[in-house]
Structures are given as C-alpha cells and as structure tokens.
C-alpha cells in the first residue's frame, strides 16, 4: 500500500504522533516543509496532521491543502489528526473560544474530502499537556489504536484488493 502522513509540528508532539501512525501503518511520514504535491500521485492513503493554531491547522498545512487541485484526491482514502490541549484544563473563556473555533483535524478532513478524498475514519485529536506538551500519557497508544482502526477499516481493505 502506498500511503503518506504529512504533518507540521512546532514542539515535536505532532511529529511523534505522525511517526507512530506511519510506523503502525508501514507508510512514509513527511514534514509538510519537505512534501510536494507530486508526493500525492498514486497514493492509496493520505493522512494530514497539525497542531491546533487558533482553532485551525498551522498556516503551512493550510497552504499545502490550498494547493491541492480540486478532485485530485479522488479514490484516495484520507483522514486527519491534530494535537491540542484539553479544554477542560483551562479557564472558562478559553473553553468558550475553543467551543466556537473547534479544532484543526475536522477542518483538515473536510478540506481533504472537498478535494475528492474518501474519509476512511473520523478525524482524531491527541492531547498535549499545556501548549508545548509533552503528549499526555497514553496518547501514543491512542495513536497506535487510531492507525489500527484505519488499517482494519472495511473501506481500506476494499482498496487493498
């Protein structure tokens, strides 16, 4: 299977999740800074990950997504993840803002689907302690389980045949 995890990471947390997901699925992972649109050719699976930045993906992830031509992800299974801090660990004002802006993973997934991708599993958020991390205990195990869910998806298995 030809798959790719493209990610941006500011403090290393998103990179850790991306690498774990790629290792679990036995696919390549690449920082968005090193990724090119040509990397998307002949893919069967594309996963995009980003830290949450003001309720959205980082600017470089958004720029990369914007450059993907319409319908160019047709017949490609897609999903997305982000790294975020836990809203309940913050003051009411921050929780209200987060409730309004939501998170990056859902927005990334929506963009991938709008480009023709077939969402294989729902987007996922992995929790970091505070703004810089590290990842909350157990989050790498959750990343492994999320990747296994992708691998065992009926839609994914149909594509492998």
XYZ file of N, CA and C in Angstrom:
483
model
N 0.837 -1.169 0.000
C 0.000 0.000 0.000
C 0.886 1.237 0.000
N 0.514 2.191 -0.832
C 1.259 3.436 -0.862
C 0.487 4.484 -0.080
N 1.054 4.891 1.030
C 0.408 5.871 1.884
C 1.404 6.896 2.361
N 0.868 8.008 2.869
C 1.709 9.107 3.311
C 1.026 9.846 4.456
N 1.812 10.178 5.468
C 1.369 11.056 6.547
C 2.145 12.360 6.376
N 1.434 13.441 6.117
C 2.048 14.757 6.022
C 1.687 15.510 7.294
N 2.682 16.157 7.893
C 2.433 16.818 9.172
C 3.256 18.094 9.299
N 2.815 18.945 10.197
C 3.598 20.075 10.667
C 3.690 19.909 12.175
N 4.802 20.309 12.753
C 4.987 20.141 14.188
C 5.825 21.286 14.728
N 5.317 21.966 15.731
C 6.059 23.079 16.326
C 6.897 22.662 17.517
N 6.394 21.776 18.328
C 7.100 21.388 19.546
C 7.436 19.895 19.575
N 7.235 19.209 18.452
C 7.583 17.795 18.348
C 6.453 16.831 18.648
N 5.350 17.305 19.194
C 4.253 16.416 19.564
C 3.537 15.843 18.341
N 3.231 16.690 17.379
C 2.543 16.231 16.168
C 3.454 15.297 15.379
N 4.736 15.591 15.361
C 5.697 14.714 14.683
C 5.699 13.328 15.328
N 5.667 13.274 16.649
C 5.655 11.973 17.340
C 4.432 11.158 16.951
N 3.264 11.816 16.924
C 2.044 11.110 16.534
C 2.141 10.672 15.074
N 2.582 11.562 14.199
C 2.693 11.233 12.772
C 3.615 10.042 12.555
N 4.744 10.043 13.213
C 5.710 8.936 13.069
C 5.133 7.631 13.604
N 4.409 7.689 14.705
C 3.811 6.469 15.253
C 2.740 5.923 14.319
N 1.906 6.809 13.783
C 0.870 6.386 12.838
C 1.522 5.790 11.595
N 2.534 6.449 11.061
C 3.191 5.932 9.850
C 3.884 4.601 10.115
N 4.527 4.473 11.274
C 5.167 3.194 11.616
C 4.137 2.079 11.752
N 3.030 2.367 12.404
C 1.983 1.361 12.605
C 1.397 0.907 11.270
N 1.227 1.851 10.337
C 0.654 1.529 9.024
C 1.704 1.127 7.993
N 2.965 1.221 8.369
C 4.085 0.929 7.469
C 4.009 1.779 6.194
N 3.849 3.097 6.417
C 3.841 4.058 5.317
C 4.812 5.182 5.655
N 5.065 6.034 4.692
C 6.012 7.130 4.848
C 5.370 8.294 5.612
N 6.193 9.015 6.359
C 5.781 10.266 7.001
C 6.717 11.359 6.513
N 6.174 12.556 6.270
C 6.996 13.664 5.803
C 6.489 14.970 6.391
N 7.419 15.777 6.829
C 7.081 17.126 7.253
C 6.540 17.883 6.049
N 5.557 18.721 6.271
C 4.958 19.489 5.178
C 6.015 20.331 4.464
N 7.053 20.742 5.183
C 8.134 21.517 4.569
C 8.885 20.732 3.511
N 8.870 19.410 3.609
C 9.577 18.552 2.660
C 8.643 17.880 1.670
N 7.334 18.082 1.828
C 6.347 17.432 0.965
C 6.093 18.279 -0.275
N 5.776 17.583 -1.355
C 5.432 18.240 -2.619
C 4.127 17.650 -3.128
N 3.428 18.403 -3.933
C 2.177 17.893 -4.497
C 2.411 16.617 -5.291
N 3.582 16.485 -5.885
C 3.890 15.271 -6.646
C 3.917 14.030 -5.752
N 4.108 14.205 -4.436
C 4.083 13.084 -3.491
C 2.694 12.451 -3.393
N 1.676 13.166 -3.851
C 0.301 12.681 -3.744
C -0.085 11.748 -4.888
N 0.744 11.674 -5.899
C 0.438 10.818 -7.049
C 0.469 9.346 -6.645
N -0.503 8.609 -7.106
C -0.593 7.160 -6.904
C -0.733 6.736 -5.445
N -1.166 7.629 -4.599
C -1.399 7.268 -3.204
C -2.699 6.487 -3.061
N -2.732 5.634 -2.055
C -3.963 4.967 -1.663
C -4.497 5.562 -0.363
N -3.598 6.162 0.423
C -3.964 6.698 1.729
C -3.172 7.965 2.000
N -3.873 9.011 2.430
C -3.240 10.265 2.836
C -3.799 10.673 4.189
N -2.897 10.911 5.134
C -3.265 11.401 6.460
C -2.513 12.709 6.670
N -3.212 13.714 7.150
C -2.597 15.019 7.402
C -2.771 15.370 8.874
N -1.673 15.824 9.501
C -1.706 16.182 10.911
C -1.100 17.542 11.172
N -1.646 18.227 12.177
C -1.189 19.568 12.512
C -1.474 19.859 13.977
N -0.635 20.687 14.589
C -1.051 21.227 15.883
C -2.209 22.202 15.653
N -3.013 22.396 16.659
C -4.102 23.375 16.558
C -3.498 24.762 16.741
N -3.854 25.644 15.836
C -3.354 27.025 15.862
C -4.555 27.947 15.696
N -5.059 28.460 16.813
C -6.234 29.324 16.747
C -7.459 28.609 16.203
N -7.601 27.333 16.561
C -8.745 26.545 16.104
C -8.577 25.975 14.710
N -7.436 26.199 14.100
C -7.203 25.749 12.726
C -5.871 24.999 12.650
N -5.595 24.506 11.465
C -4.276 23.926 11.200
C -3.257 25.064 11.119
N -1.990 24.716 11.157
C -0.955 25.739 11.020
C -1.015 26.341 9.614
N -0.500 27.552 9.451
C -0.537 28.188 8.130
C 0.117 27.361 7.021
N 1.217 26.660 7.304
C 1.862 25.890 6.234
C 1.027 24.672 5.831
N 0.321 24.066 6.765
C -0.588 22.964 6.408
C -1.739 23.521 5.574
N -2.310 24.643 5.996
C -3.409 25.237 5.227
C -2.958 25.598 3.818
N -1.758 26.136 3.701
C -1.219 26.496 2.382
C -1.054 25.250 1.508
N -0.531 24.171 2.099
C -0.371 22.928 1.348
C -1.728 22.406 0.872
N -2.706 22.401 1.760
C -4.049 21.930 1.402
C -4.656 22.787 0.297
N -4.452 24.096 0.381
C -4.985 25.005 -0.640
C -4.405 24.720 -2.018
N -3.168 24.244 -2.065
C -2.502 23.982 -3.349
C -2.938 22.672 -3.996
N -3.575 21.798 -3.248
C -4.027 20.524 -3.819
C -5.154 20.824 -4.799
N -4.990 20.425 -6.061
C -6.034 20.706 -7.054
C -7.349 19.983 -6.738
N -8.445 20.599 -7.152
C -9.779 20.011 -6.963
C -9.818 18.617 -7.571
N -10.479 17.707 -6.875
C -10.692 16.322 -7.307
C -9.408 15.502 -7.464
N -8.266 16.030 -7.072
C -7.015 15.277 -7.237
C -6.842 14.171 -6.194
N -7.702 14.160 -5.176
C -7.630 13.093 -4.174
C -8.692 12.022 -4.405
N -9.308 12.050 -5.572
C -10.334 11.059 -5.907
C -9.731 9.657 -5.818
N -10.474 8.750 -5.192
C -10.063 7.355 -4.969
C -8.916 7.207 -3.962
N -8.643 8.245 -3.205
C -7.624 8.177 -2.156
C -8.349 8.216 -0.808
N -8.016 7.272 0.055
C -8.564 7.252 1.408
C -7.838 8.331 2.211
N -8.572 9.084 3.013
C -7.980 10.191 3.753
C -8.459 10.199 5.206
N -7.656 10.826 6.033
C -8.076 11.186 7.380
C -7.133 12.259 7.896
N -7.404 12.726 9.104
C -6.621 13.823 9.661
C -6.568 13.703 11.171
N -5.550 14.343 11.738
C -5.445 14.411 13.189
C -4.824 15.748 13.571
N -5.011 16.094 14.822
C -4.326 17.267 15.347
C -3.830 16.965 16.743
N -2.962 17.841 17.226
C -2.543 17.806 18.619
C -3.091 19.076 19.258
N -3.678 18.910 20.422
C -4.406 20.006 21.072
C -4.301 19.867 22.574
N -4.580 20.947 23.268
C -4.656 20.816 24.719
C -6.098 20.591 25.122
N -6.270 20.028 26.278
C -7.579 19.646 26.788
C -8.349 20.889 27.230
N -9.503 21.169 26.627
C -10.263 22.364 27.007
C -10.618 22.414 28.491
N -10.951 21.287 29.067
C -11.401 21.299 30.466
C -10.289 21.683 31.441
N -9.054 21.683 30.965
C -7.936 22.073 31.819
C -7.697 23.577 31.826
N -8.565 24.347 31.172
C -8.353 25.786 31.025
C -9.548 26.578 31.520
N -9.356 27.854 31.631
C -10.391 28.758 32.139
C -11.602 28.777 31.219
N -12.710 29.232 31.755
C -13.972 29.269 31.025
C -13.853 30.016 29.703
N -13.170 31.146 29.695
C -13.022 31.927 28.461
C -12.356 31.133 27.349
N -11.293 30.416 27.668
C -10.591 29.586 26.677
C -11.510 28.469 26.204
N -12.259 27.862 27.127
C -13.178 26.783 26.744
C -14.264 27.296 25.811
N -14.765 28.488 26.052
C -15.789 29.061 25.170
C -15.214 29.307 23.780
N -14.029 29.883 23.723
C -13.386 30.139 22.425
C -13.150 28.828 21.681
N -12.660 27.814 22.383
C -12.407 26.527 21.738
C -13.703 25.888 21.257
N -14.768 26.089 21.991
C -16.067 25.553 21.589
C -16.572 26.233 20.318
N -16.234 27.496 20.153
C -16.645 28.244 18.959
C -15.756 27.897 17.767
N -14.434 27.893 17.976
C -13.499 27.680 16.859
C -13.298 26.209 16.520
N -13.533 25.340 17.478
C -13.333 23.892 17.326
C -11.855 23.580 17.143
N -11.552 22.540 16.374
C -10.177 22.063 16.261
C -9.775 21.882 14.802
N -8.510 21.644 14.582
C -7.958 21.583 13.225
C -8.320 20.297 12.488
N -8.331 19.160 13.164
C -8.490 17.871 12.478
C -9.753 17.814 11.627
N -10.854 18.289 12.179
C -12.116 18.249 11.439
C -12.050 19.131 10.199
N -11.410 20.279 10.321
C -11.281 21.202 9.188
C -10.357 20.634 8.118
N -9.279 19.999 8.539
C -8.368 19.360 7.579
C -9.112 18.262 6.823
N -9.818 17.419 7.554
C -10.558 16.314 6.926
C -11.577 16.842 5.923
N -12.281 17.891 6.297
C -13.274 18.486 5.387
C -12.606 18.953 4.100
N -11.457 19.578 4.222
C -10.707 20.050 3.042
C -10.265 18.874 2.167
N -9.792 17.800 2.794
C -9.366 16.625 2.034
C -10.541 16.008 1.270
N -11.694 15.948 1.901
C -12.895 15.417 1.255
C -13.330 16.340 0.117
N -13.249 17.648 0.332
C -13.609 18.590 -0.728
C -12.693 18.465 -1.943
N -11.482 17.969 -1.731
C -10.531 17.750 -2.835
C -10.730 16.372 -3.481
N -11.755 15.651 -3.041
C -12.089 14.375 -3.648
C -11.768 13.155 -2.807
N -11.118 13.346 -1.662
C -10.735 12.226 -0.808
C -11.929 11.526 -0.186
N -11.730 10.261 0.159
C -12.753 9.429 0.791
C -12.368 9.251 2.264
N -13.108 9.904 3.164
C -12.791 9.852 4.590
C -12.957 8.426 5.106
N -11.867 7.853 5.593
C -11.855 6.448 5.987
C -12.189 6.247 7.465
N -11.713 7.138 8.323
C -12.084 7.149 9.747
C -12.215 8.606 10.171
N -12.986 8.829 11.215
C -13.186 10.214 11.651
C -11.867 10.808 12.134
N -11.725 12.112 11.958
C -10.507 12.784 12.421
C -10.336 12.615 13.926
N -9.094 12.704 14.363
C -8.794 12.461 15.775
C -7.938 13.590 16.340
N -8.123 13.874 17.608
C -7.293 14.846 18.320
C -6.513 14.154 19.416
N -5.228 14.454 19.494
C -4.362 13.886 20.513
C -3.952 15.005 21.471
N -4.021 14.717 22.751
C -3.906 15.735 23.785
C -2.450 15.957 24.215
N -2.094 17.234 24.277
C -0.790 17.617 24.820
C -1.021 18.299 26.165
N -0.038 18.201 27.030
C -0.075 18.919 28.309
C 0.379 20.342 28.041
N -0.469 21.294 28.363
C -0.182 22.708 28.132
C -0.007 22.979 26.638
N 0.617 24.075 26.301
C 0.756 24.462 24.892
C 1.874 23.692 24.192
N 2.956 23.469 24.879
C 4.134 22.864 24.258
C 4.229 21.348 24.432
N 3.407 20.793 25.290
C 3.493 19.367 25.528
C 4.307 19.085 26.761
N 4.671 17.871 26.950
C 4.643 16.739 26.022
C 3.234 16.179 25.848
N 3.135 15.156 25.014
C 1.862 14.471 24.856
C 1.418 13.901 26.195
N 0.137 13.957 26.426
C -0.441 13.391 27.640
C -0.164 11.884 27.656
N 0.013 11.344 28.816
C 0.258 9.915 28.973
C -0.842 9.109 28.273
N -0.440 8.135 27.494
C -1.390 7.264 26.807
C -1.747 7.707 25.395
N -1.329 8.908 24.989
C -1.711 9.397 23.666
C -1.009 8.662 22.530
N 0.214 8.225 22.735
C 0.889 7.442 21.689
C 0.174 6.109 21.509
N -0.281 5.509 22.594
C -1.064 4.273 22.488
C -2.367 4.527 21.738
N -2.990 5.688 21.982
C -4.211 6.029 21.235
C -3.904 6.224 19.750
N -2.741 6.780 19.434
C -2.341 6.956 18.032
C -2.181 5.604 17.347
N -1.609 4.652 18.054
C -1.460 3.297 17.512
C -2.841 2.694 17.253
N -3.742 2.835 18.208
C -5.101 2.297 18.039
C -5.840 2.972 16.893
N -5.663 4.278 16.738
C -6.297 5.013 15.640
C -5.761 4.509 14.302
N -4.457 4.300 14.225
C -3.855 3.775 12.994
C -4.364 2.356 12.714
N -4.511 1.555 13.733
C -5.049 0.194 13.548
C -6.494 0.239 13.067
N -7.244 1.228 13.537
C -8.622 1.402 13.072
C -8.620 1.717 11.562
N -7.678 2.534 11.146
C -7.538 2.841 9.715
C -7.222 1.560 8.949
N -6.260 0.803 9.435
C -5.833 -0.422 8.756
C -6.945 -1.463 8.672
N -7.812 -1.495 9.675
C -8.863 -2.516 9.691
C -10.172 -2.039 9.064
N -10.205 -0.798 8.616
C -11.418 -0.254 8.013
C -11.836 -1.054 6.783
N -13.120 -1.344 6.680
C -13.643 -2.075 5.522
C -13.324 -1.340 4.227
N -13.474 -0.032 4.222
C -13.177 0.747 3.022
C -11.718 0.602 2.631
N -10.845 0.547 3.618
C -9.431 0.421 3.353
C -9.108 -0.963 2.790
N -9.712 -1.980 3.372
C -9.477 -3.348 2.901
C -9.944 -3.539 1.469
N -11.047 -2.888 1.083
C -11.522 -2.976 -0.308
C -10.478 -2.399 -1.247
N -9.804 -1.345 -0.830
C -8.821 -0.696 -1.672
C -7.570 -1.558 -1.858
N -7.254 -2.389 -0.880
C -6.049 -3.211 -0.947
C -6.171 -4.355 -1.949
N -7.383 -4.774 -2.255
C -7.591 -5.938 -3.126
C -7.273 -5.619 -4.569
